[in-house]
Short mmCIF file of C-alpha atoms in Angstrom, two decimals:
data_model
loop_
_atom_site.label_atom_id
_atom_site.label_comp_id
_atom_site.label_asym_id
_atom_site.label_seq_id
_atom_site.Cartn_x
_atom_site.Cartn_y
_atom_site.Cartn_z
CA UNK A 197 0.00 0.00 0.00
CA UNK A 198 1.34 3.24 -0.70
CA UNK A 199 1.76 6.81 0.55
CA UNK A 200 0.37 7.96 -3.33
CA UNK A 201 -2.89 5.18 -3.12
CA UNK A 202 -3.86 6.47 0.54
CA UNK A 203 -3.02 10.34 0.03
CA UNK A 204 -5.56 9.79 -3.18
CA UNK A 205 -8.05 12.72 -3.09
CA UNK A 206 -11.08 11.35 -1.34
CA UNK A 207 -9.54 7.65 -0.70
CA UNK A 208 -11.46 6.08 1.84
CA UNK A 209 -12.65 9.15 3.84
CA UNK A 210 -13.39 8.10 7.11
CA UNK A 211 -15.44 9.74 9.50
CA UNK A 212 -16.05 8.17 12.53
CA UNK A 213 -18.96 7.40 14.59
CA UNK A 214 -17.62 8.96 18.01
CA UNK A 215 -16.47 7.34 20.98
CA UNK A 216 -19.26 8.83 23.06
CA UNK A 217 -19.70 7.55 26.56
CA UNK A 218 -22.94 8.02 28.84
CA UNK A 219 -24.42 11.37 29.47
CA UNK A 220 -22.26 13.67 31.39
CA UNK A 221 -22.05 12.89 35.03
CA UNK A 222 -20.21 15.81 36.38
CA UNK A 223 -21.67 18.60 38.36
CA UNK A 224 -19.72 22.03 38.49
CA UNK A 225 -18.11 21.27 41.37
CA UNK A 226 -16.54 17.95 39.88
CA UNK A 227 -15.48 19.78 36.87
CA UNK A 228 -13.61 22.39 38.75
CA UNK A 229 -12.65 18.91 40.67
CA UNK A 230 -10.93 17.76 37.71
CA UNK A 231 -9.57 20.97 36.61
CA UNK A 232 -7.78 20.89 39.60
CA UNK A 233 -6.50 17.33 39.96
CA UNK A 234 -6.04 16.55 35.99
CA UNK A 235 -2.11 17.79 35.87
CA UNK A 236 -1.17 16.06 39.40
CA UNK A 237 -2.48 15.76 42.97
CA UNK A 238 0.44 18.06 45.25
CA UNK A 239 3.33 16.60 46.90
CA UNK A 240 2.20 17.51 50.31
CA UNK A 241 1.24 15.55 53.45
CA UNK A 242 -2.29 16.35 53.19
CA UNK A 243 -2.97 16.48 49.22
CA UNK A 244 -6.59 16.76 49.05
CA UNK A 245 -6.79 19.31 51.62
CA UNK A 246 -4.63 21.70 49.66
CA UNK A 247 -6.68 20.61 46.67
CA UNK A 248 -9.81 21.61 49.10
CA UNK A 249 -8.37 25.17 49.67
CA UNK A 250 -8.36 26.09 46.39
CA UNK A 251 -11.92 25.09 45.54
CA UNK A 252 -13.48 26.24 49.06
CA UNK A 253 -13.99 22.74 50.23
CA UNK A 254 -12.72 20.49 52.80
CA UNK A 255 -9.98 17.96 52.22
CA UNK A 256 -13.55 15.18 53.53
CA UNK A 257 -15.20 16.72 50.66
CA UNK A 258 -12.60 16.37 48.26
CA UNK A 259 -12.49 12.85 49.32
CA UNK A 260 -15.95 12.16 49.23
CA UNK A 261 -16.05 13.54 45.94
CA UNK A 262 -12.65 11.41 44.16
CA UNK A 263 -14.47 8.26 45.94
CA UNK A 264 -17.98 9.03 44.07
CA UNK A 265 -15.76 9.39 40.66
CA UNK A 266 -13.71 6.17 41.41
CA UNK A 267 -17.09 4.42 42.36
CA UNK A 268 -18.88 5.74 39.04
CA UNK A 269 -15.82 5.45 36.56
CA UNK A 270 -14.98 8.55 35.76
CA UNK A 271 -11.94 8.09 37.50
CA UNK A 272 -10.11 5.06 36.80
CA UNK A 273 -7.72 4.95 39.16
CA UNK A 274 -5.26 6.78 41.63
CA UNK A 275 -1.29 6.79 41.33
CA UNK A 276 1.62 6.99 39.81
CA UNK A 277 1.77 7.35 35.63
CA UNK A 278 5.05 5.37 34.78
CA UNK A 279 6.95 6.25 31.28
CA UNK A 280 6.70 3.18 30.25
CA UNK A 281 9.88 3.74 28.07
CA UNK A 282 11.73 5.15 31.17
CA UNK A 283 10.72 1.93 32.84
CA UNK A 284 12.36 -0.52 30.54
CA UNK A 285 9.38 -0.77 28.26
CA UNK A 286 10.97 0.27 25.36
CA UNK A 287 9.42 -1.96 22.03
CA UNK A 288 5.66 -1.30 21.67
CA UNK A 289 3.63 -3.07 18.96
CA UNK A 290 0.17 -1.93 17.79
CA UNK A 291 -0.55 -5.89 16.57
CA UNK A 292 -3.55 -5.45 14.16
CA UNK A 293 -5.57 -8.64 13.14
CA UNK A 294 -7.89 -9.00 10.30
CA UNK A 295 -10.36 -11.54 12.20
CA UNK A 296 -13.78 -13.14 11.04
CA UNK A 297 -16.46 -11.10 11.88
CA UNK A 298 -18.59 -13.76 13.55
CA UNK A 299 -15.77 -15.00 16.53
CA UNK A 300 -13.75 -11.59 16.87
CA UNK A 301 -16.60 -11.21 19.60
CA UNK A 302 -15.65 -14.79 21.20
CA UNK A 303 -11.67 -14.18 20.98
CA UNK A 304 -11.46 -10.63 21.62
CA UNK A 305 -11.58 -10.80 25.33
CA UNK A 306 -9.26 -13.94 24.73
CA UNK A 307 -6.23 -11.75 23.41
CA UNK A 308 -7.17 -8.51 25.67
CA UNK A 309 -6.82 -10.87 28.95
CA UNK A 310 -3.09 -11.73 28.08
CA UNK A 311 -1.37 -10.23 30.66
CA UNK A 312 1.31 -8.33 28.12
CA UNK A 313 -1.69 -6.51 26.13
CA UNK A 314 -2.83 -3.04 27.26
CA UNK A 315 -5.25 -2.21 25.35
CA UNK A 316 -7.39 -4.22 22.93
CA UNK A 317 -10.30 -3.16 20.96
CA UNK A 318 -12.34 -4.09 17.83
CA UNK A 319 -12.28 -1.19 15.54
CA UNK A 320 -13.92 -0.87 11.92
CA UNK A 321 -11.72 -1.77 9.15
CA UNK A 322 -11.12 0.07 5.90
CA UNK A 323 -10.86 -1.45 2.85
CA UNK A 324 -9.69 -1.86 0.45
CA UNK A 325 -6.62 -0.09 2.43
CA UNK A 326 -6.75 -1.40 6.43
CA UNK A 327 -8.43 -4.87 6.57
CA UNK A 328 -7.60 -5.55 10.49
CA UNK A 329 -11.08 -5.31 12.47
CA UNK A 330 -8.68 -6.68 16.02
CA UNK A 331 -6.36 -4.37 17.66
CA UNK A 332 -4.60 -5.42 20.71
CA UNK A 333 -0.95 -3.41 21.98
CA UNK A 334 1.55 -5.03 22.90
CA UNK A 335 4.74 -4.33 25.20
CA UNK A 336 7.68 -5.56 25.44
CA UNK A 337 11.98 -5.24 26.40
CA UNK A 338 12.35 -5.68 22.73
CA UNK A 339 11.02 -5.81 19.48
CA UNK A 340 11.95 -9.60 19.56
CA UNK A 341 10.06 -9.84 23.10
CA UNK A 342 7.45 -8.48 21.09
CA UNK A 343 7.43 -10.17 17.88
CA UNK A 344 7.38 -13.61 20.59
CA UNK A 345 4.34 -12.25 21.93
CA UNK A 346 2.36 -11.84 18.84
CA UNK A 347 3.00 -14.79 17.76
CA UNK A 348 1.07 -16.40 20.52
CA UNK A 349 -1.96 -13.79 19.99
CA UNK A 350 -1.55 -15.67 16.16
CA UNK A 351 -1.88 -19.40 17.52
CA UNK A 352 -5.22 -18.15 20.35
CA UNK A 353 -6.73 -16.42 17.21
CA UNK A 354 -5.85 -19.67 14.50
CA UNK A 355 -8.10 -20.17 11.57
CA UNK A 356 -10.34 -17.00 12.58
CA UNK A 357 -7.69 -14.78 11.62
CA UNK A 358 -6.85 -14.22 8.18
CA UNK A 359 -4.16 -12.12 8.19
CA UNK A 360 -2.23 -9.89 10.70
CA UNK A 361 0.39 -6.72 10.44
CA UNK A 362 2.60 -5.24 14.05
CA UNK A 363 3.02 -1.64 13.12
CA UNK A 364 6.23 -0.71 16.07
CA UNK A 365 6.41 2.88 17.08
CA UNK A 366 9.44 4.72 16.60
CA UNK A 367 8.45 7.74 18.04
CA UNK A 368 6.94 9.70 20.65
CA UNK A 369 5.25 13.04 18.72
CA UNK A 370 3.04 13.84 21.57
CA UNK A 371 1.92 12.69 24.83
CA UNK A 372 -0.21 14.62 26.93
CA UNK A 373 -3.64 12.90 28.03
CA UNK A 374 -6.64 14.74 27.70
CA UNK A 375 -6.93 18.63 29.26
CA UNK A 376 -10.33 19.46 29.73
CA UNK A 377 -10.23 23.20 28.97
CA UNK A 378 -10.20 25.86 31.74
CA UNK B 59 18.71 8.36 17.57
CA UNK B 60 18.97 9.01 21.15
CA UNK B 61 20.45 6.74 23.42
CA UNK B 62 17.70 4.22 24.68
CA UNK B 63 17.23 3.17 28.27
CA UNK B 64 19.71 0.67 29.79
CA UNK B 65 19.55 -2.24 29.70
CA UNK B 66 18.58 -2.51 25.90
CA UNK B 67 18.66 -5.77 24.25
CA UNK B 68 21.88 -5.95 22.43
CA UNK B 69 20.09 -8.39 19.81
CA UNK B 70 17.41 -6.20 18.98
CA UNK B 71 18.48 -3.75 15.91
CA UNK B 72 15.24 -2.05 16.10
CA UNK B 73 15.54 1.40 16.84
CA UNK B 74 14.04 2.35 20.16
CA UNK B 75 11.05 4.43 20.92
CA UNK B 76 12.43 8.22 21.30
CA UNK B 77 10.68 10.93 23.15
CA UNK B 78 10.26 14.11 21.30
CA UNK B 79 12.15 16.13 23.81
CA UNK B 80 14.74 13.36 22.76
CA UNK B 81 17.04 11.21 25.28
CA UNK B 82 16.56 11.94 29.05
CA UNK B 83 19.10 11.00 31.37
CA UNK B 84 18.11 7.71 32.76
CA UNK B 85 18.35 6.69 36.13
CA UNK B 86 19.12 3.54 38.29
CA UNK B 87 15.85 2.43 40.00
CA UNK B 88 16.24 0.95 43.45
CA UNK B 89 13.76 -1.56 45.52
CA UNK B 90 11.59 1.37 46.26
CA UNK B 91 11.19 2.92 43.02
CA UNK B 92 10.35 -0.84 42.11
CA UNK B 93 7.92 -0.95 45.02
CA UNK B 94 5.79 1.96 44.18
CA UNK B 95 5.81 1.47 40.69
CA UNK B 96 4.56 -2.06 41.46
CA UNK B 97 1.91 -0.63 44.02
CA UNK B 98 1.14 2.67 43.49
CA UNK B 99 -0.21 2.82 40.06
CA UNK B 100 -3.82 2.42 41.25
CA UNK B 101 -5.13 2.55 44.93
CA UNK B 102 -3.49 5.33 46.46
CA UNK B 103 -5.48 5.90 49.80
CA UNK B 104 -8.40 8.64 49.66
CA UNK B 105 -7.00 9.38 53.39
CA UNK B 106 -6.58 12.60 55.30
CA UNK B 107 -3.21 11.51 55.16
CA UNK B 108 -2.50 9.35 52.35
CA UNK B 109 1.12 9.62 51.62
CA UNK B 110 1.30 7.96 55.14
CA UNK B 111 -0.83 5.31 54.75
CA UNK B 112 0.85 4.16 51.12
CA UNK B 113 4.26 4.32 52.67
CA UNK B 114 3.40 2.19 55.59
CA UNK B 115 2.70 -0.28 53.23
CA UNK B 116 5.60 -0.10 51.39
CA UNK B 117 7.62 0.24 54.82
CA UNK B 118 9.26 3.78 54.16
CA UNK B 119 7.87 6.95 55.97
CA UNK B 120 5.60 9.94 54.59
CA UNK B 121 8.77 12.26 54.41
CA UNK B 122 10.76 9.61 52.15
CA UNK B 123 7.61 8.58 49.53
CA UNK B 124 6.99 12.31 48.67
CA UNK B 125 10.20 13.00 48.10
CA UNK B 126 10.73 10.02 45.77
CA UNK B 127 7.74 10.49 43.75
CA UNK B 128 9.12 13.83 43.52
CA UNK B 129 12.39 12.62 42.40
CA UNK B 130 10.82 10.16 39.85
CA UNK B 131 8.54 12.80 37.98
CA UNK B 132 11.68 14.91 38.07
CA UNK B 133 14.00 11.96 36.19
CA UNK B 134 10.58 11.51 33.76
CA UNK B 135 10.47 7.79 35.49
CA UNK B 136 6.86 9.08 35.86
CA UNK B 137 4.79 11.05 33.98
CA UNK B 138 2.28 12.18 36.34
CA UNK B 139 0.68 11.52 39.89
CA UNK B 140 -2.73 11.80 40.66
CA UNK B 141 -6.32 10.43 39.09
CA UNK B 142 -6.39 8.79 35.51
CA UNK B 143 -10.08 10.17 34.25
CA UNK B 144 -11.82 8.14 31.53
CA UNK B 145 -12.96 10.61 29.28
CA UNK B 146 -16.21 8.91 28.02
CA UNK B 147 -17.34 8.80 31.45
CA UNK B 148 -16.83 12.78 31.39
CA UNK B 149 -19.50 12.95 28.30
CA UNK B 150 -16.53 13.20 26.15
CA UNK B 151 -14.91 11.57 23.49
CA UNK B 152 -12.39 9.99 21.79
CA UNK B 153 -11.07 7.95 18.64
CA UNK B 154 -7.66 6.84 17.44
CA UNK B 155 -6.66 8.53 13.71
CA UNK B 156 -3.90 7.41 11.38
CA UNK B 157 -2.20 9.59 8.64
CA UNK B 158 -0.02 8.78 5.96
CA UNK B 159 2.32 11.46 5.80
CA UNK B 160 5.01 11.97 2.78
CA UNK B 161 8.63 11.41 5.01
CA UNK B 162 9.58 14.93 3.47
CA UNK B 163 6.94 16.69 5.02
CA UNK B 164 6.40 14.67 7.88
CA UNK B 165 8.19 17.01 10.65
CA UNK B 166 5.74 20.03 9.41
CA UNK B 167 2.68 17.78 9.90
CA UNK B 168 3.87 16.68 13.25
CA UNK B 169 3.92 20.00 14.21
CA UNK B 170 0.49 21.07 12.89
CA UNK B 171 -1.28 17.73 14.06
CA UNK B 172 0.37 18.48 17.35
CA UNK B 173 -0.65 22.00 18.06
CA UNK B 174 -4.50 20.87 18.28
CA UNK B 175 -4.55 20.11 22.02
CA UNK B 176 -7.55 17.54 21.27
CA UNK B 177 -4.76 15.89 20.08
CA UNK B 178 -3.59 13.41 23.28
CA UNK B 179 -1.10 11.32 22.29
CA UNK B 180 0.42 11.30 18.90
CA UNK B 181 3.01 8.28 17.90
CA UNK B 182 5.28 7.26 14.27
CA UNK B 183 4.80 4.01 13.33
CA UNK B 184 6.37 1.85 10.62
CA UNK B 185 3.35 1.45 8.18
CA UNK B 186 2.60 3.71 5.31
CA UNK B 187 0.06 4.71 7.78
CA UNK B 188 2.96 6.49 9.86
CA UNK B 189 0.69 8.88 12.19
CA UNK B 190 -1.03 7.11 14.67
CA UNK B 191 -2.85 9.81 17.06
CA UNK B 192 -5.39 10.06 19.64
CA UNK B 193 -8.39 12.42 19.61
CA UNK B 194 -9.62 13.48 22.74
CA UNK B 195 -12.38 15.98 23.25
CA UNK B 196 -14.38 16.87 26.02
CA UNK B 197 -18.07 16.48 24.02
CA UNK B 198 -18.34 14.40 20.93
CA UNK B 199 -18.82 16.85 18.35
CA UNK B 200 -14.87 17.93 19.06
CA UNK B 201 -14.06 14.81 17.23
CA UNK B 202 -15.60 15.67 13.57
CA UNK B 203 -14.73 19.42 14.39
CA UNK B 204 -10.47 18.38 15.53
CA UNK B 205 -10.58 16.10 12.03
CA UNK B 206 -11.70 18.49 9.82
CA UNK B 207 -9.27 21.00 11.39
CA UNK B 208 -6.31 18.54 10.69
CA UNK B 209 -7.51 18.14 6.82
CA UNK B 210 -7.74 21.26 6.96
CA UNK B 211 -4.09 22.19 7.99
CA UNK B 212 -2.33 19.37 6.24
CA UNK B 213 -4.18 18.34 3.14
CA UNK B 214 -4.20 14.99 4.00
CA UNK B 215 -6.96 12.12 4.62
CA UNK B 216 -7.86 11.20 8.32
CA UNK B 217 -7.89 7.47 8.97
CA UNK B 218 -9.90 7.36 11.98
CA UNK B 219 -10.80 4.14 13.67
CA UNK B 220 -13.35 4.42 16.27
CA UNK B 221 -13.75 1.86 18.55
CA UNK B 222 -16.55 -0.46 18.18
CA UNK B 223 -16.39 -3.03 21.06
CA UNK B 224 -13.23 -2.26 23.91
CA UNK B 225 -11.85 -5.95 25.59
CA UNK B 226 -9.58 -4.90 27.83
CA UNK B 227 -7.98 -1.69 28.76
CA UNK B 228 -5.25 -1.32 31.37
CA UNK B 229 -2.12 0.42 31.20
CA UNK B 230 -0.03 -1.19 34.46
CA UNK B 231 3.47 -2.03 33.50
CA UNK B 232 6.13 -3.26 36.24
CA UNK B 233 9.55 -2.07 36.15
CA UNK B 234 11.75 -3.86 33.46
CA UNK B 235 15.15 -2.19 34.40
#
C-alpha cells in the first residue's frame, strides 16, 4: 500500500462514529474537581486538603467527591503514571488482526486478557486499504520480546484470523492525556 | 537516535522508541522505586493523610515517599501523579486517527497535528500509515470538528478508527530495568 494510493483525493474518507460515553455525570463542582487534579495531585502531606483550599472545600469533601468518581468510573484509578519507556518498556507493537467477523466477539476478550496486552479493541476496518477489524498493543523489552508475543496472539486467534500486520512505534510526537479546557 | 534506556537488548536492531524532547538521562531504579511502581499505580489511599498510609505499606515513611515520587517525575520515570479520568465517562470523546504522511513533510505535519490540544497522544509508526494519534475531546462533536481541522491544515486524509467493542484496557506495567 502506498503513501500515493492512501493520500488519493477522497480515498477512503473516514469519518467516525464517536467514541461517546454516557451522558455527562459531572456537576460544576466535579469539573472544577478535575480541573484541579487533571495535571497532578500536590506533593504535600495532606494532598486533598490543599486541593480543598483552592476550591473552598474540605480535604472530607474532596475525598468524598474522588471516591464518588472512582465508584462511578470517571476516575479510573489513583497513582503513579510510569513512562513506560523510562521503565524498561521500550518496544511497543500496535498488533492489528484482520479476524472473522462472527468469533472476533468470542476471541477478543481472549487476546485482551493476556497479561502483556494493554489495550485491545475491535475497531472498523477500511478497505480496500486497512483490513484488520482486532487491535490489541503489545509491550515488550524488545522488538523480539514483542514479535514472541504476537505470535502467541496468532496461535489463540488460528483459523479465525486471516491475516495480521505489528506496526512498532518509533516515536513519541506527543503525549499529553486529555486537558479538559479551563 | 537518542540513546535508549539501559539495559537494551543488544540483539534487537530495532531502533528504540524516542521521546520528542529526545534522550533523558536515565536513572538507576532501586527496591523502592520498584515498590511503588509495582503498588502505586492504582489505589493510592483517599485518606486525610494518604502519603502515610501508602508508605506504611511499602515500609518507608511519609517524608521519604513524597520525596521520591518527587524525584521520579523529576527523572521523567513518571509522567504524572494523581487520578487517571476516563474521558467517556466525562461525556466526552475519543477515537484513534492514522495519517499517511510523505517522510519529506512529515516534521511540518507533526507539528500542525500536534498543536490541536484535542490531540492526546500522537506516535510514528512503521506502516505507510505512519501517524497514529489520539483524539480526545471533552463532548463528541470535538471529534468531527479536531478532524476536519487537521484536513484542513495538512491536506491529507484522516484514517480514523473508532472503537466499536473495547476488551480490555489497562495500562499497568512493572519495572523492566
Amino acid at each position: 500500500m502506498s503513501d500515493a494510493i492512501l493520500n488519493a483525493p477522497g480515498a477512503a474518507r473516514a469519518m467516525p462514529e464517536t467514541e461517546t460515553g454516557s451522558a455527562p455525570i459531572l456537576d460544576p463542582l466535579d469539573r472544577r474537581l478535575v480541573l484541579a487534579t487533571q495535571a497532578g495531585l500536590p506533593l504535600v502531606p495532606r494532598p486533598y486538603d490543599a486541593v480543598g483550599e483552592s476550591l473552598g472545600l474540605s480535604g472530607a469533601e474532596v475525598r468524598a467527591r474522588l471516591a464518588r468518581l472512582v465508584e462511578n468510573g470517571v476516575i479510573r484509578r489513583i497513582g503513579v503514571v510510569p513512562n513506560h519507556y523510562a521503565i524498561g518498556w521500550t518496544a511497543n507493537g500496535m498488533s492489528v488482526w484482520d479476524v472473522d467477523d462472527a468469533r472476533v466477539a468470542a476471541l477478543g476478550p481472549l487476546i485482551g486478557g493476556l497479561d502483556f496486552v494493554t489495550h485491545c479493541y475491535r475497531r472498523p476496518r477500511r478497505l480496500p486499504l486497512w483490513p484488520y477489524n482486532l487491535f490489541a498493543m503489545v509491550h515488550g523489552a524488545s522488538r523480539d520480546e514483542v514479535r514472541a508475543k504476537v505470535a502467541r496472539i496468532e496461535a489463540l486467534l488460528g483459523d479465525a484470523c486471516r491475516g495480521h500486520d505489528v506496526l512498532f512505534s518509533t516515536r513519541i510526537l506527543k503525549k499529553a492525556g486529555l486537558r479538559l479546557a479551563e | 537516535m537518542p540513546d535508549p534506556v539501559p539495559p537494551s537488548p543488544p540483539s534487537s536492531a530495532a531502533a528504540p522508541e524516542t521521546s520528542r524532547r529526545g534522550a533523558f538521562t536515565p536513572i538507576p531504579l532501586d527496591d523502592l522505586d520498584r515498590a511503588i511502581l509495582a503498588r502505586l499505580q492504582g489505589d493510592f489511599p483517599l485518606s486525610e493523610a494518604p502519603f502515610a498510609e501508602a508508605a506504611a505499606a511499602l515500609g518507608c515513611d511519609e517524608a521519604t515517599l513524597i520525596a521520591r515520587i518527587e524525584l521520579l517525575l523529576e527523572a521523567r520515570v513518571l509522567t504524572r501523579f494523581g487520578p487517571l479520568f476516563q474521558v467517556e465517562r466525562m461525556g466526552g470523546a475519543f477515537v484513534l486517527a492514522a495519517l499517511a504522511v510523505p517522510e519529506e513533510r512529515y516534521e511540518a505535519v507533526a507539528e500542525a497535528v500536534n498543536a490541536l490540544p484535542e490531540v492526546a497522544h500522537n506516535y510514528r509508526r512503521e506502516h505507510a500509515l505512519n501517524m497514529w494519534f489520539v483524539l480526545a475531546t471533552e463532548t463528541p462533536d470535538g471529534i468531527p470538528r479536531a478532524i476536519a481541522a487537521i484536513e484542513a491544515a495538512t491536506g491529507l486524509p484522516v484514517f480514523a478508527f473508532p472503537k466499536e467493542e473495547e476488551f480490555f484496557v489497562e495500562m499497568k506495567l512493572e519495572a523492566r530495568v
